[in-house]
């Protein structure tokens, strides 16, 4: 709980729900006739409407990126260390928009919403959505907000994929693309981890073919297990070793399968916490969206061809110990951008935290994003002068 | 405009609107100047975090990439000019770097310190020790400069590789080279600037 709101916080924020009644054609062939998107905004849109920044969230993210919902909140939004007055994504300079993607479970239309056609929860009947669909829905959100062109679209991991797709699908609608710890497609190993997570959920007897909400159950152990697998892959061996080592919960072995090591206790805590706050169908859907993303596929696997339409300036950042979205994956994007003759800067930040690094206060990373955003802020000012 | 005289000379040799790759681009001053004066497009490569940060703040495209590991990610002849200032002597394989520069670029511009400068010779001759100066301030065991050469050595390499010298300039570090550097470049010149292309 924040006793006082810190001076560099956006403070108390309130989510808004925006209803869209223009049908959205999805990649899977289905149509969403109407849907809601929950968003939060921080900072002020300038008169030219040129200082908008869109934040795209990762697998388990949502619209609450910064500030507090109430004075009783234990923690601020998930990227509060980056968003606020004077922070890298400076709310004194920018109008920052953060949303919960379609299919999410934090208020935007998704598996936990009521299907207007049946009056029941969608559950597993919610259509599968893709990165492309999200970007389309985000473009409609931009229309709704009156933003013709974002100063920047910013995202890490799965959010970076949305950012990348924005640059290809709507080149005229963003001036900068900041793609952090991301990839233009998942590797086989990555898809394999996602499949283990999905199997954990789907084989939970409480999953009930995805209609658990209707049947009053929750596949908590499956979702928890899925999160455990995810968590292991988000940390580096070093980071885990440093944080937990072989530390025991009690001094002696108890010769059973209860929690013995600190790492077990941590994983179980994360599993318990997550499975109480996240929807299993959403988790399935988001991991599938990750698997499917491969914009080069339509261009004979030529990523630079796929990026040829892009006109944004790119900043890419990767982290040395990130093995889930390794530096190689970022360099593939950089090389494709070079081949296509695009404007790009690339940073490989030495950090021990693994994939999780993209959410953390790593000075070099923070400074680079801050430095890049300052240039963008200056451009916005020059253009409006 | 930078005070560095080699930058001013390089700028003279760059065409308006060129596509430029700057290897070991440092804090991005040269590329930033060239963007303003010559409307060039392009990228800088560096591995020093502070340099990379400075480039970002200047609005220069910068890629964190080690030149010693090659330029394999750049296509043949994809740049008009590839520039490398004061880094040749710090590379693992300067001769291979030159090959790579002229593979990805039509022309290249290289600058490097002259180990044949009279002060170096004087230092070595009178003190019997590796030259340490304001210009080359490192001790032999922790210097990043591992491949020193003289102008004569460099020109030998160019001949061996059949490279064509479009232009060359020798400076004494402060000026565009007075009569002394013209008369006795290998003795009086502190910094060489070579503009090269592949020979026919």
PDB file of C-alpha atoms in Angstrom, chain A residues 335 338 341-348 364 367-368 372 375, chain B residues 43 49 52-53 56-64 73-74:
ATOM      1  CA  UNK A 335      19.167  -7.803 -39.766  1.00  0.00           C
ATOM      2  CA  UNK A 338      18.940  -3.517 -42.220  1.00  0.00           C
ATOM      3  CA  UNK A 341      17.045  -0.296 -45.380  1.00  0.00           C
ATOM      4  CA  UNK A 342      15.015   0.814 -42.350  1.00  0.00           C
ATOM      5  CA  UNK A 343      16.031   3.143 -39.537  1.00  0.00           C
ATOM      6  CA  UNK A 344      17.050   1.005 -36.572  1.00  0.00           C
ATOM      7  CA  UNK A 345      19.075   1.073 -33.380  1.00  0.00           C
ATOM      8  CA  UNK A 346      19.880  -2.044 -31.391  1.00  0.00           C
ATOM      9  CA  UNK A 347      21.112  -2.658 -27.876  1.00  0.00           C
ATOM     10  CA  UNK A 348      22.159  -5.914 -26.255  1.00  0.00           C
ATOM     11  CA  UNK A 364      21.594   0.823 -19.139  1.00  0.00           C
ATOM     12  CA  UNK A 367      18.719   5.112 -19.875  1.00  0.00           C
ATOM     13  CA  UNK A 368      18.558   3.908 -23.452  1.00  0.00           C
ATOM     14  CA  UNK A 372      15.291   7.431 -27.186  1.00  0.00           C
ATOM     15  CA  UNK A 375      14.327  12.423 -28.880  1.00  0.00           C
TER      16      UNK A 375
ATOM     17  CA  UNK B  43      24.154   3.304 -39.148  1.00  0.00           C
ATOM     18  CA  UNK B  49      27.616   1.132 -23.812  1.00  0.00           C
ATOM     19  CA  UNK B  52      25.767   3.658 -27.779  1.00  0.00           C
ATOM     20  CA  UNK B  53      23.807   5.740 -25.281  1.00  0.00           C
ATOM     21  CA  UNK B  56      20.773   7.261 -29.183  1.00  0.00           C
ATOM     22  CA  UNK B  57      20.576  10.661 -27.519  1.00  0.00           C
ATOM     23  CA  UNK B  58      21.975  12.293 -30.664  1.00  0.00           C
ATOM     24  CA  UNK B  59      19.422  10.606 -32.869  1.00  0.00           C
ATOM     25  CA  UNK B  60      22.002   8.493 -34.667  1.00  0.00           C
ATOM     26  CA  UNK B  61      21.085   4.906 -35.627  1.00  0.00           C
ATOM     27  CA  UNK B  62      23.448   2.721 -33.668  1.00  0.00           C
ATOM     28  CA  UNK B  63      23.827  -1.050 -33.554  1.00  0.00           C
ATOM     29  CA  UNK B  64      25.587  -2.931 -30.810  1.00  0.00           C
ATOM     30  CA  UNK B  73      24.695  -9.254 -41.592  1.00  0.00           C
ATOM     31  CA  UNK B  74      25.269  -6.541 -44.211  1.00  0.00           C
TER      32      UNK B  74
END
